[in-house]
Amino acid sequence: MKTVELPAFAEVVLPISLDRPFSYAIPSPLRERIRMGMRAVVPIQNRIETGYVVGLTHNSSVDSVKTLIDLPDSDPVFSGEIMELCRWLADYYCCSWGEALHSAIPAGIAVRTRRVYRLSMESLTSGRFTDKQRAVVAELNRRGPLTESQLAKAVGAETLSNTLKSLVTRGIVLAEAVAATPAVNALTETWVRLCEESALSSEDLVRLQRRAPKQAAAYLDLLHGPSERRASALCLKHETSLATLRQLAAKGLVTMYEHDVYRSPEASSGHGSTQKHSLNSEQRKAYEAIVAELESNRFQTFLLQGITGSGKTEVYLQAIERALSLGKGAIILVPEISLTPQTVGRFKARYQTDVAVLHSGLGSGERYDEWRRAQRGEVRIVVGARSAVFAPLPNLGIVVVDEEHDNSYKQNESPRYHARDVAIMRAKMNNAVCLLGSATPSIESYRNSEAGKSVRLELKRRATAAELPRVEIVDMRVETRDVGVGIMLSRRLEEEIDARLKSGDQVLLLLNRRGFSPFVLCPSCGWVAQCTDCNVSLTYHAQGAHLNCHYCGYRRESPPVCDECGFKPLLYLGTGTQKVEDYLVRSFPDARIERMDADTTSGKGAHAQILGRLASGDIDILVGTQMIAKGHDYPGVTLVGVVNADTGLSFPDFRASETTFQLLTQVAGRAGRGDKPGLVIVQSYRPNHYAVKAAAQHDYTAFYEREMAVRESALYPPFRRMASVMIEGEDPQETYRTAVRIGKTARGQIESLEFHGIEMIGPAPATLRRLKRKYRWSLGLLSKSTKRLNILTRAIRDAFESSPEKAGCAVKIDLDPYGMM
């Protein structure tokens, strides 16, 4: 028989910006076990990293090959499909394959590395030492290898960087990179199974009862009851220990083994229903179109555009039910983790099947376990936020992207992918259906449907007898003139809140700005409280009386007087959700009022708890940020108020009007879903803006046509594709010089024939010129050619990575950017 030659070398990609595989020799003990898609612990320069095996070869073209250290897993963490998907993602979004793969596994399972220091074999008495060096050497001699932080604590020093560098240079101390255990591991518990083929005779049983009564009791329990049991339960019942069961195992009477235990994520909100609703004619037409592609195993993208309350979720449910009946799996993406318990509850109730949950609100262990359940095929439905698009679900049949327009589907850190686009590509690779749902589709998705890249399905009426809510716009310029500056709630909105409370209805109030006051100002000298690490004003939070930066998390106590001139009192300007809540408590003292924003939902399960109280009628008024606007269905809500509809219109972002229209339309759709009609009151200082007017009229077409005219005049996306290149550094001069160099590189490439037709904007100071102690310069690129833009951004990145003049700077590239950079 011909022997199979085992691979001798592995190609490994790493989660770093350098986009190329590294070749490593495979140690003989690992050659039989190594497979594509496995994680691999490897040395690189003077550290240890965890990478991913993307190739296996018998030969290597590299002269000096380092040896792979370890394989942390017994099986690959990536299927060929996910590896291919991440390769596409890396090419499209200008990141490395290693970065893309790293984003596709749950956080917390990466093998961590640390640097430790130990004494060399050199004489410890040779040479001179400073007091700090002598203390370090003595500590290492006494305790063995230690990290820098352990040494600093031991010798009472704030930093030891220069001390250790000097000792390493002299050869007295050696620095080593050591692989630590993963942040999370699989949990197991011990089980016991009776070995029926080794049953005791009557005489042997009597003997065992006399000599080891607890062994006999456990044995008889397994013999006459369930023959397989948790060891802990058996020990508890018979007041004994695992040693007793091990003695039974040694006699061959039982078998002990380890069984995986899954950490359980938060429970669903119980909002689901087992009832399968009859589809109306519009829903039926959409369902049949989707199922036709499912049954034919054909890739197709559908845009399900349905007004709020039109029953898009029921179409999802029934389409997924058909996918399950065909033996296929389903991934459902939701934009907010607050929607996950509600969505999970619906699917569990409808299908009476288990559902895996994947989102950042879970603990690392919970995410890992849910990911493993999907990978092992133990569930066929995965619900989650952005990263759930990578769920290792076998035989995928349908991917649903609910509220596909939502900006939260765009990742702000490398790799800066958009989950909607990844979902489409993943469906394509699986000959599956991708279903994009929204009442307010993104401009890009709607245009794709017009261009024939997707099929648009429309739901133009609500699934129930309820009508769309009536929308009133209150001109706050008039209100300010009549009532005074600083008014939060208009007279009309207060009047309606009072009426709804008296009739026992519920109220939602939207203000997309958390905190109490966005600005703290000295009226004497004009001083504004600003973050020490970012060039943004600090937000005042009344609870705890502190100032907080919503970008970097910097926090300080609220000053009693002006930092500059000592004047008091200071002015607390602007309005946030805390201030509105405070005003409501004073204005409606008998109402049950709660707030839902990033401050009140930071705890685990907080989203589900607040929404659970709203669903049970324990909240009369819920005030919150945009997280209350998305996808929630509560029949008791008959009034929705928008406190300041203009908040987003002033952002320096070409999508500002689109985002405002979507938010207003979505939150308006929360009203009147039950038997009573709904009312929406929109307070605006720009009541004639086309985004505000179109949202008040529930008119997506009018908004789309006006917005497309504005975009076309400036050749903004979707008429051209955009890329943003951000240069960051702690030294302002070096950051500026690096930005200039990158600008020259880009300009030189553009002026060549290869990149003709690309427009460059900048480099210029970013909108947020300093963020988290780093100065920032921005370079914008626009082109009708996706291919040329990708090639250019990759050339810019490669030129920077290979340059010796980085000067402590970093370059961040974002294709199809969202929001301010």
Short mmCIF file of N, CA and C in Angstrom, two decimals, residues 9-90:
data_model
loop_
_atom_site.label_atom_id
_atom_site.label_comp_id
_atom_site.label_asym_id
_atom_site.label_seq_id
_atom_site.Cartn_x
_atom_site.Cartn_y
_atom_site.Cartn_z
N PHE A 9 5.06 21.59 5.72
CA PHE A 9 5.02 23.04 5.96
C PHE A 9 3.57 23.54 5.94
N ALA A 10 3.33 24.54 6.75
CA ALA A 10 2.00 25.16 6.82
C ALA A 10 2.09 26.62 6.44
N GLU A 11 1.12 27.07 5.65
CA GLU A 11 0.97 28.49 5.34
C GLU A 11 -0.03 29.06 6.34
N VAL A 12 0.40 30.05 7.09
CA VAL A 12 -0.41 30.59 8.19
C VAL A 12 -0.59 32.10 7.98
N VAL A 13 -1.84 32.56 8.06
CA VAL A 13 -2.10 34.00 8.04
C VAL A 13 -2.37 34.46 9.46
N LEU A 14 -1.97 35.69 9.75
CA LEU A 14 -2.06 36.23 11.11
C LEU A 14 -3.01 37.42 11.16
N PRO A 15 -3.62 37.68 12.33
CA PRO A 15 -4.55 38.81 12.46
C PRO A 15 -3.82 40.14 12.58
N ILE A 16 -3.00 40.45 11.59
CA ILE A 16 -2.26 41.71 11.53
C ILE A 16 -2.49 42.32 10.16
N SER A 17 -2.12 43.57 9.99
CA SER A 17 -2.43 44.27 8.75
C SER A 17 -1.63 43.77 7.56
N LEU A 18 -0.52 43.06 7.79
CA LEU A 18 0.30 42.55 6.71
C LEU A 18 -0.43 41.38 6.04
N ASP A 19 -0.77 41.56 4.76
CA ASP A 19 -1.64 40.60 4.09
C ASP A 19 -0.83 39.61 3.25
N ARG A 20 -0.20 38.68 3.93
CA ARG A 20 0.48 37.58 3.24
C ARG A 20 0.61 36.41 4.21
N PRO A 21 0.64 35.19 3.69
CA PRO A 21 0.83 34.03 4.57
C PRO A 21 2.29 33.87 4.95
N PHE A 22 2.54 33.29 6.12
CA PHE A 22 3.88 32.99 6.60
C PHE A 22 4.05 31.47 6.59
N SER A 23 5.24 31.04 6.19
CA SER A 23 5.51 29.61 6.10
C SER A 23 6.18 29.11 7.38
N TYR A 24 5.68 27.98 7.91
CA TYR A 24 6.23 27.39 9.12
C TYR A 24 6.42 25.88 8.92
N ALA A 25 7.50 25.38 9.49
CA ALA A 25 7.71 23.94 9.49
C ALA A 25 6.78 23.29 10.50
N ILE A 26 6.21 22.15 10.14
CA ILE A 26 5.29 21.45 11.03
C ILE A 26 6.06 20.40 11.80
N PRO A 27 6.06 20.45 13.13
CA PRO A 27 6.75 19.40 13.91
C PRO A 27 6.15 18.03 13.60
N SER A 28 6.96 17.03 13.61
CA SER A 28 6.51 15.67 13.27
C SER A 28 5.28 15.22 14.05
N PRO A 29 5.20 15.47 15.39
CA PRO A 29 4.01 15.02 16.14
C PRO A 29 2.70 15.67 15.68
N LEU A 30 2.78 16.80 14.97
CA LEU A 30 1.57 17.52 14.57
C LEU A 30 1.18 17.26 13.12
N ARG A 31 2.02 16.57 12.37
CA ARG A 31 1.77 16.44 10.93
C ARG A 31 0.52 15.62 10.61
N GLU A 32 0.23 14.61 11.39
CA GLU A 32 -0.96 13.82 11.14
C GLU A 32 -2.24 14.55 11.53
N ARG A 33 -2.10 15.49 12.45
CA ARG A 33 -3.29 16.16 13.00
C ARG A 33 -3.65 17.45 12.28
N ILE A 34 -2.69 18.12 11.67
CA ILE A 34 -2.93 19.45 11.12
C ILE A 34 -3.84 19.40 9.91
N ARG A 35 -4.76 20.35 9.85
CA ARG A 35 -5.68 20.46 8.71
C ARG A 35 -5.93 21.92 8.39
N MET A 36 -6.41 22.15 7.18
CA MET A 36 -6.76 23.51 6.76
C MET A 36 -7.87 24.04 7.66
N GLY A 37 -7.79 25.33 7.98
CA GLY A 37 -8.81 25.96 8.80
C GLY A 37 -8.57 25.86 10.28
N MET A 38 -7.47 25.22 10.68
CA MET A 38 -7.14 25.14 12.10
C MET A 38 -6.45 26.41 12.56
N ARG A 39 -6.54 26.66 13.86
CA ARG A 39 -5.70 27.70 14.46
C ARG A 39 -4.32 27.14 14.72
N ALA A 40 -3.31 28.01 14.65
CA ALA A 40 -1.94 27.57 14.90
C ALA A 40 -1.21 28.62 15.71
N VAL A 41 -0.54 28.19 16.76
CA VAL A 41 0.30 29.09 17.57
C VAL A 41 1.69 29.10 16.94
N VAL A 42 2.13 30.30 16.54
CA VAL A 42 3.39 30.39 15.79
C VAL A 42 4.24 31.54 16.33
N PRO A 43 5.56 31.45 16.16
CA PRO A 43 6.43 32.58 16.51
C PRO A 43 6.51 33.56 15.34
N ILE A 44 6.53 34.84 15.65
CA ILE A 44 6.76 35.85 14.63
C ILE A 44 7.55 36.98 15.28
N GLN A 45 8.70 37.28 14.72
CA GLN A 45 9.65 38.23 15.31
C GLN A 45 9.95 37.80 16.74
N ASN A 46 9.69 38.66 17.71
CA ASN A 46 10.02 38.30 19.10
C ASN A 46 8.77 38.03 19.93
N ARG A 47 7.70 37.60 19.28
CA ARG A 47 6.46 37.32 20.02
C ARG A 47 5.80 36.07 19.47
N ILE A 48 4.74 35.65 20.13
CA ILE A 48 3.96 34.50 19.70
C ILE A 48 2.56 34.98 19.34
N GLU A 49 2.04 34.50 18.21
CA GLU A 49 0.71 34.88 17.76
C GLU A 49 -0.09 33.63 17.43
N THR A 50 -1.41 33.78 17.43
CA THR A 50 -2.29 32.71 16.96
C THR A 50 -2.77 33.07 15.57
N GLY A 51 -2.45 32.22 14.60
CA GLY A 51 -2.88 32.44 13.23
C GLY A 51 -3.79 31.33 12.75
N TYR A 52 -3.99 31.28 11.44
CA TYR A 52 -4.94 30.34 10.85
C TYR A 52 -4.29 29.65 9.66
N VAL A 53 -4.39 28.33 9.62
CA VAL A 53 -3.76 27.54 8.56
C VAL A 53 -4.58 27.65 7.28
N VAL A 54 -3.97 28.20 6.23
CA VAL A 54 -4.67 28.38 4.96
C VAL A 54 -4.02 27.58 3.85
N GLY A 55 -2.95 26.87 4.16
CA GLY A 55 -2.30 26.05 3.14
C GLY A 55 -1.37 25.03 3.77
N LEU A 56 -1.25 23.86 3.13
CA LEU A 56 -0.34 22.80 3.58
C LEU A 56 0.48 22.34 2.38
N THR A 57 1.79 22.30 2.53
CA THR A 57 2.67 21.96 1.41
C THR A 57 3.75 20.97 1.86
N HIS A 58 4.38 20.37 0.89
CA HIS A 58 5.49 19.46 1.16
C HIS A 58 6.84 20.17 1.10
N ASN A 59 6.84 21.35 0.45
CA ASN A 59 8.08 22.11 0.30
C ASN A 59 7.82 23.56 0.62
N SER A 60 8.89 24.30 0.94
CA SER A 60 8.77 25.72 1.22
C SER A 60 9.85 26.47 0.45
N SER A 61 9.46 27.62 -0.09
CA SER A 61 10.41 28.44 -0.84
C SER A 61 11.20 29.37 0.09
N VAL A 62 10.84 29.37 1.37
CA VAL A 62 11.51 30.22 2.34
C VAL A 62 12.80 29.54 2.81
N ASP A 63 13.90 30.31 2.84
CA ASP A 63 15.20 29.74 3.21
C ASP A 63 15.25 29.33 4.68
N SER A 64 14.89 30.26 5.55
CA SER A 64 14.96 29.98 6.98
C SER A 64 13.54 29.95 7.55
N VAL A 65 13.06 28.75 7.83
CA VAL A 65 11.67 28.57 8.25
C VAL A 65 11.61 28.30 9.75
N LYS A 66 10.79 29.09 10.44
CA LYS A 66 10.57 28.83 11.86
C LYS A 66 9.59 27.66 12.02
N THR A 67 9.56 27.12 13.21
CA THR A 67 8.72 25.93 13.46
C THR A 67 7.43 26.32 14.16
N LEU A 68 6.34 25.79 13.68
CA LEU A 68 5.03 25.98 14.30
C LEU A 68 5.06 25.42 15.72
N ILE A 69 4.45 26.12 16.67
CA ILE A 69 4.54 25.73 18.08
C ILE A 69 3.46 24.74 18.48
N ASP A 70 2.19 25.04 18.14
CA ASP A 70 1.12 24.18 18.65
C ASP A 70 -0.14 24.37 17.82
N LEU A 71 -1.04 23.41 17.93
CA LEU A 71 -2.38 23.48 17.37
C LEU A 71 -3.36 23.43 18.53
N PRO A 72 -4.01 24.55 18.88
CA PRO A 72 -4.86 24.58 20.09
C PRO A 72 -6.11 23.72 20.00
N ASP A 73 -6.55 23.39 18.77
CA ASP A 73 -7.83 22.71 18.62
C ASP A 73 -7.64 21.33 18.00
N SER A 74 -8.57 20.43 18.28
CA SER A 74 -8.52 19.10 17.68
C SER A 74 -9.15 19.08 16.30
N ASP A 75 -10.00 20.07 16.01
CA ASP A 75 -10.68 20.16 14.71
C ASP A 75 -10.53 21.58 14.15
N PRO A 76 -10.69 21.75 12.84
CA PRO A 76 -10.63 23.10 12.26
C PRO A 76 -11.72 23.99 12.83
N VAL A 77 -11.41 25.26 13.00
CA VAL A 77 -12.42 26.22 13.44
C VAL A 77 -13.15 26.83 12.25
N PHE A 78 -12.59 26.68 11.05
CA PHE A 78 -13.20 27.24 9.84
C PHE A 78 -13.46 26.15 8.82
N SER A 79 -14.64 26.20 8.22
CA SER A 79 -14.92 25.36 7.06
C SER A 79 -14.32 26.03 5.83
N GLY A 80 -14.26 25.29 4.75
CA GLY A 80 -13.77 25.89 3.51
C GLY A 80 -14.61 27.06 3.07
N GLU A 81 -15.93 26.98 3.34
CA GLU A 81 -16.84 28.07 2.96
C GLU A 81 -16.51 29.37 3.69
N ILE A 82 -16.31 29.29 5.01
CA ILE A 82 -16.01 30.50 5.77
C ILE A 82 -14.64 31.05 5.39
N MET A 83 -13.68 30.18 5.10
CA MET A 83 -12.37 30.65 4.66
C MET A 83 -12.48 31.40 3.34
N GLU A 84 -13.28 30.87 2.43
CA GLU A 84 -13.48 31.54 1.14
C GLU A 84 -14.20 32.88 1.33
N LEU A 85 -15.20 32.89 2.21
CA LEU A 85 -15.94 34.13 2.48
C LEU A 85 -15.01 35.21 3.04
N CYS A 86 -14.14 34.81 3.96
CA CYS A 86 -13.21 35.78 4.57
C CYS A 86 -12.14 36.24 3.58
N ARG A 87 -11.77 35.39 2.65
CA ARG A 87 -10.84 35.81 1.60
C ARG A 87 -11.47 36.89 0.74
N TRP A 88 -12.76 36.71 0.40
CA TRP A 88 -13.48 37.74 -0.36
C TRP A 88 -13.57 39.03 0.46
N LEU A 89 -13.90 38.90 1.74
CA LEU A 89 -14.04 40.07 2.61
C LEU A 89 -12.73 40.86 2.65
N ALA A 90 -11.61 40.15 2.77
CA ALA A 90 -10.31 40.82 2.82
C ALA A 90 -10.03 41.58 1.54
#
